[in-house]
Amino acid sequence: MPAATPKVYVVSAPSGAGKHTLLHEVFERNEGLEYSVSATTRPPRPGEVPGRDYCFLSEDAFRARVDAGDFVEWANVHGYHYGTLREELERLIASGSDVILELDVQGMRSVKAVYPDAVTIFIAPPSLEELGRRLRERGTDHPEEIALRLRNAEEEMAARGEYDHVIVNDTVVEAVQELERILRRNRHDASEE
Ligand code: 5GP
């Protein structure tokens, strides 16, 4: 179902809230949906593919692109720079697809200022206790790292009232359905304009 007017969606979530699994499912199941690949100075994690997950840049290269005005927005998140490339976003919008941007809260605010029609979605864990449990079960992080992520999550959760929609990721199946309902509703509204 192609969008009548392409929509820009901004999705944010605390680390461990299950955003990646959720988005992966939604991209698998829906056509006419594109993912905006951000640039970052963070080194690639195992399994990440340049150009698919991120455009990986050195600090100097990132800075040069900031100076050239190449970013719609950029922010410092957990010590690294992340930014939305104007060219990438405009190309995707021009393709007629809906576009999903995965950004932190700062990025959401900046994009909303440039694209007031952007639909913003916050993926929340059922509770901070559950988030802590999921992070510990994942077993990939040190206890200090988990504590830091939980502190950040608390801050991010405090901003969820700024989003158009909040999806509580209790089960992936239900969260996917809820996100798809939001996409469908916007496509339906757009086709009636
Ligand atoms: P990660 O390093 O785990 O991939 O991402 C860390 C954080 O950076 C996440 O909250 C993610 O949503 C955010 N992020 C990723 N790309 C961008 C971007 O282009 N701009 C902003 N502002 N945040 C981003």
Short mmCIF file of C-alpha atoms and ligand atoms in Angstrom, two decimals:
data_model
loop_
_atom_site.label_atom_id
_atom_site.label_comp_id
_atom_site.label_asym_id
_atom_site.label_seq_id
_atom_site.Cartn_x
_atom_site.Cartn_y
_atom_site.Cartn_z
CA MET A 1 0.00 0.00 0.00
CA PRO A 2 1.93 3.03 -1.22
CA ALA A 3 1.51 6.25 0.75
CA ALA A 4 -0.56 9.02 -0.82
CA THR A 5 1.73 11.60 0.75
CA PRO A 6 4.95 10.14 2.13
CA LYS A 7 5.15 10.46 5.88
CA VAL A 8 8.21 10.92 8.02
CA TYR A 9 8.18 8.85 11.21
CA VAL A 10 10.61 9.31 14.06
CA VAL A 11 11.00 6.30 16.34
CA SER A 12 12.84 6.53 19.67
CA ALA A 13 13.34 4.03 22.46
CA PRO A 14 15.62 3.43 25.42
CA SER A 15 18.34 0.86 24.82
CA GLY A 16 16.90 -2.60 25.45
CA ALA A 17 13.27 -1.65 24.77
CA GLY A 18 13.21 -3.93 21.72
CA LYS A 19 13.15 -1.24 19.02
CA HIS A 20 15.37 -3.14 16.59
CA THR A 21 13.35 -6.36 16.69
CA LEU A 22 10.15 -4.37 16.31
CA LEU A 23 11.36 -2.31 13.35
CA HIS A 24 12.87 -5.36 11.68
CA GLU A 25 9.47 -7.10 11.79
CA VAL A 26 7.64 -4.04 10.48
CA PHE A 27 10.05 -3.66 7.54
CA GLU A 28 9.71 -7.37 6.73
CA ARG A 29 5.93 -7.17 6.67
CA ASN A 30 5.31 -3.83 4.93
CA GLU A 31 6.08 -2.34 1.56
CA GLY A 32 6.48 1.34 0.78
CA LEU A 33 8.59 1.87 3.87
CA GLU A 34 12.21 3.04 3.90
CA TYR A 35 14.78 3.33 6.67
CA SER A 36 16.82 6.51 6.85
CA VAL A 37 20.46 5.48 7.37
CA SER A 38 22.19 7.89 9.75
CA ALA A 39 25.84 8.83 9.86
CA THR A 40 27.81 8.15 13.03
CA THR A 41 31.30 8.36 14.46
CA ARG A 42 30.63 5.22 16.54
CA PRO A 43 32.70 2.28 15.33
CA PRO A 44 30.69 -0.52 13.69
CA ARG A 45 29.52 -3.34 15.97
CA PRO A 46 30.01 -6.93 14.83
CA GLY A 47 27.50 -7.68 12.10
CA GLU A 48 26.76 -4.07 11.22
CA VAL A 49 27.05 -3.23 7.55
CA PRO A 50 28.22 0.23 6.36
CA GLY A 51 25.50 1.90 4.31
CA ARG A 52 22.83 -0.43 5.69
CA ASP A 53 23.01 0.21 9.44
CA TYR A 54 24.97 3.46 9.45
CA CYS A 55 27.26 5.52 7.31
CA PHE A 56 30.38 5.22 9.52
CA LEU A 57 32.49 8.39 9.52
CA SER A 58 35.64 9.54 11.27
CA GLU A 59 35.36 12.54 13.63
CA ASP A 60 37.00 14.75 10.97
CA ALA A 61 34.73 13.57 8.18
CA PHE A 62 31.66 14.05 10.38
CA ARG A 63 32.79 17.55 11.36
CA ALA A 64 33.38 18.45 7.70
CA ARG A 65 29.84 17.39 6.85
CA VAL A 66 28.46 19.42 9.77
CA ASP A 67 30.35 22.46 8.43
CA ALA A 68 29.04 21.81 4.92
CA GLY A 69 25.47 21.86 6.26
CA ASP A 70 24.87 18.25 5.17
CA PHE A 71 22.80 17.29 8.24
CA VAL A 72 19.12 17.89 8.91
CA GLU A 73 20.02 17.32 12.55
CA TRP A 74 22.88 15.85 14.50
CA ALA A 75 23.49 15.11 18.16
CA ASN A 76 25.98 13.68 20.59
CA VAL A 77 24.65 10.43 22.04
CA HIS A 78 26.66 8.43 24.60
CA GLY A 79 29.90 10.11 23.48
CA TYR A 80 29.55 9.68 19.71
CA HIS A 81 28.06 11.87 17.00
CA TYR A 82 24.97 10.77 15.11
CA GLY A 83 23.24 12.68 12.33
CA THR A 84 20.54 12.53 9.67
CA LEU A 85 21.94 13.26 6.23
CA ARG A 86 19.79 15.72 4.32
CA GLU A 87 20.54 14.10 0.96
CA GLU A 88 19.54 10.64 2.22
CA LEU A 89 16.29 11.83 3.79
CA GLU A 90 15.26 13.94 0.78
CA ARG A 91 16.03 11.08 -1.60
CA LEU A 92 13.82 8.71 0.39
CA ILE A 93 10.95 11.20 0.66
CA ALA A 94 11.17 11.87 -3.09
CA SER A 95 10.90 8.11 -3.73
CA GLY A 96 7.30 8.31 -2.46
CA SER A 97 7.84 5.87 0.40
CA ASP A 98 7.15 6.51 4.03
CA VAL A 99 10.41 7.03 5.88
CA ILE A 100 11.35 5.82 9.35
CA LEU A 101 14.10 7.63 11.25
CA GLU A 102 15.50 6.05 14.36
CA LEU A 103 16.66 8.94 16.54
CA ASP A 104 17.20 9.93 20.13
CA VAL A 105 15.00 12.53 21.84
CA GLN A 106 17.18 15.46 20.65
CA GLY A 107 16.92 14.22 17.06
CA MET A 108 13.15 13.86 17.38
CA ARG A 109 12.82 17.48 18.53
CA SER A 110 15.04 18.78 15.69
CA VAL A 111 13.22 16.80 12.99
CA LYS A 112 9.84 17.90 14.32
CA ALA A 113 11.04 21.53 13.99
CA VAL A 114 12.00 20.98 10.32
CA TYR A 115 9.16 18.59 9.42
CA PRO A 116 6.20 19.58 11.64
CA ASP A 117 4.08 16.84 10.04
CA ALA A 118 6.49 14.13 11.16
CA VAL A 119 4.80 11.47 13.29
CA THR A 120 6.76 10.68 16.43
CA ILE A 121 6.62 7.32 18.19
CA PHE A 122 8.19 6.30 21.48
CA ILE A 123 8.76 2.61 22.17
CA ALA A 124 8.67 2.06 25.92
CA PRO A 125 9.55 -1.04 27.91
CA PRO A 126 6.71 -2.24 30.20
CA SER A 127 8.68 -0.80 33.14
CA LEU A 128 12.21 0.19 34.10
CA GLU A 129 12.42 -3.00 36.22
CA GLU A 130 11.57 -5.06 33.14
CA LEU A 131 14.11 -3.11 31.08
CA GLY A 132 16.77 -3.89 33.68
CA ARG A 133 15.81 -7.55 33.58
CA ARG A 134 16.02 -7.62 29.75
CA LEU A 135 19.41 -5.88 29.73
CA ARG A 136 20.77 -8.33 32.30
CA GLU A 137 19.37 -11.32 30.43
CA ARG A 138 20.90 -10.12 27.18
CA GLY A 139 24.20 -10.63 28.98
CA THR A 140 26.20 -8.45 26.60
CA ASP A 141 26.87 -5.55 28.96
CA HIS A 142 28.84 -5.04 32.17
CA PRO A 143 26.85 -4.14 35.30
CA GLU A 144 28.14 -0.52 35.13
CA GLU A 145 27.07 -0.30 31.49
CA ILE A 146 23.62 -1.62 32.42
CA ALA A 147 23.37 0.91 35.24
CA LEU A 148 24.28 3.72 32.79
CA ARG A 149 21.72 2.53 30.25
CA LEU A 150 19.07 2.40 32.95
CA ARG A 151 19.87 5.96 34.06
CA ASN A 152 19.66 7.12 30.43
CA ALA A 153 16.42 5.17 30.00
CA GLU A 154 14.89 7.05 32.92
CA GLU A 155 15.72 10.37 31.24
CA GLU A 156 14.39 9.17 27.89
CA MET A 157 11.19 7.86 29.48
CA ALA A 158 10.64 11.29 31.02
CA ALA A 159 10.38 12.75 27.49
CA ARG A 160 7.82 10.25 26.19
CA GLY A 161 4.97 12.74 26.71
CA GLU A 162 6.45 14.80 23.84
CA TYR A 163 5.73 12.03 21.31
CA ASP A 164 2.55 11.62 19.26
CA HIS A 165 2.34 7.92 20.15
CA VAL A 166 3.75 5.72 22.89
CA ILE A 167 3.89 1.98 22.25
CA VAL A 168 4.55 -0.20 25.28
CA ASN A 169 6.58 -3.13 24.04
CA ASP A 170 5.07 -5.85 26.19
CA THR A 171 5.05 -8.49 23.48
CA VAL A 172 6.66 -7.99 20.07
CA VAL A 173 3.58 -9.25 18.22
CA GLU A 174 1.30 -6.67 19.83
CA ALA A 175 3.81 -3.85 19.49
CA VAL A 176 4.25 -4.63 15.76
CA GLN A 177 0.48 -4.54 15.29
CA GLU A 178 0.23 -1.23 17.09
CA LEU A 179 2.97 0.34 14.97
CA GLU A 180 1.29 -0.98 11.82
CA ARG A 181 -2.03 0.51 12.95
CA ILE A 182 -0.34 3.92 13.23
CA LEU A 183 1.18 3.56 9.73
CA ARG A 184 -2.17 2.49 8.25
CA ARG A 185 -4.11 5.26 9.92
CA ASN A 186 -1.75 7.91 8.54
CA ARG A 187 -1.87 6.45 5.05
CA HIS A 188 -5.65 6.36 5.21
CA ASP A 189 -5.83 9.98 6.43
CA ALA A 190 -3.36 11.10 3.74
CA SER A 191 -5.37 9.45 0.96
CA GLU A 192 -8.49 11.32 2.08
CA GLU A 193 -6.84 14.76 2.01
P1 5GP B 1 23.28 2.97 18.65
O1 5GP B 1 24.70 3.39 18.83
O2 5GP B 1 22.82 2.04 19.74
O3 5GP B 1 23.01 2.46 17.25
O4 5GP B 1 22.39 4.28 18.80
C1 5GP B 1 22.49 5.08 19.93
C2 5GP B 1 21.40 6.14 19.91
O5 5GP B 1 21.59 7.08 18.84
C3 5GP B 1 19.99 5.60 19.74
O6 5GP B 1 19.15 6.24 20.70
C4 5GP B 1 19.62 6.03 18.34
O7 5GP B 1 18.24 6.18 18.20
C5 5GP B 1 20.35 7.35 18.23
N1 5GP B 1 20.56 7.76 16.83
C6 5GP B 1 20.88 6.98 15.77
N2 5GP B 1 20.99 7.72 14.65
C7 5GP B 1 20.73 9.01 15.00
C8 5GP B 1 20.71 10.25 14.27
O8 5GP B 1 20.90 10.32 13.07
N3 5GP B 1 20.43 11.36 14.99
C9 5GP B 1 20.17 11.32 16.34
N4 5GP B 1 19.89 12.48 16.94
N5 5GP B 1 20.20 10.17 17.06
C10 5GP B 1 20.48 9.03 16.40
#
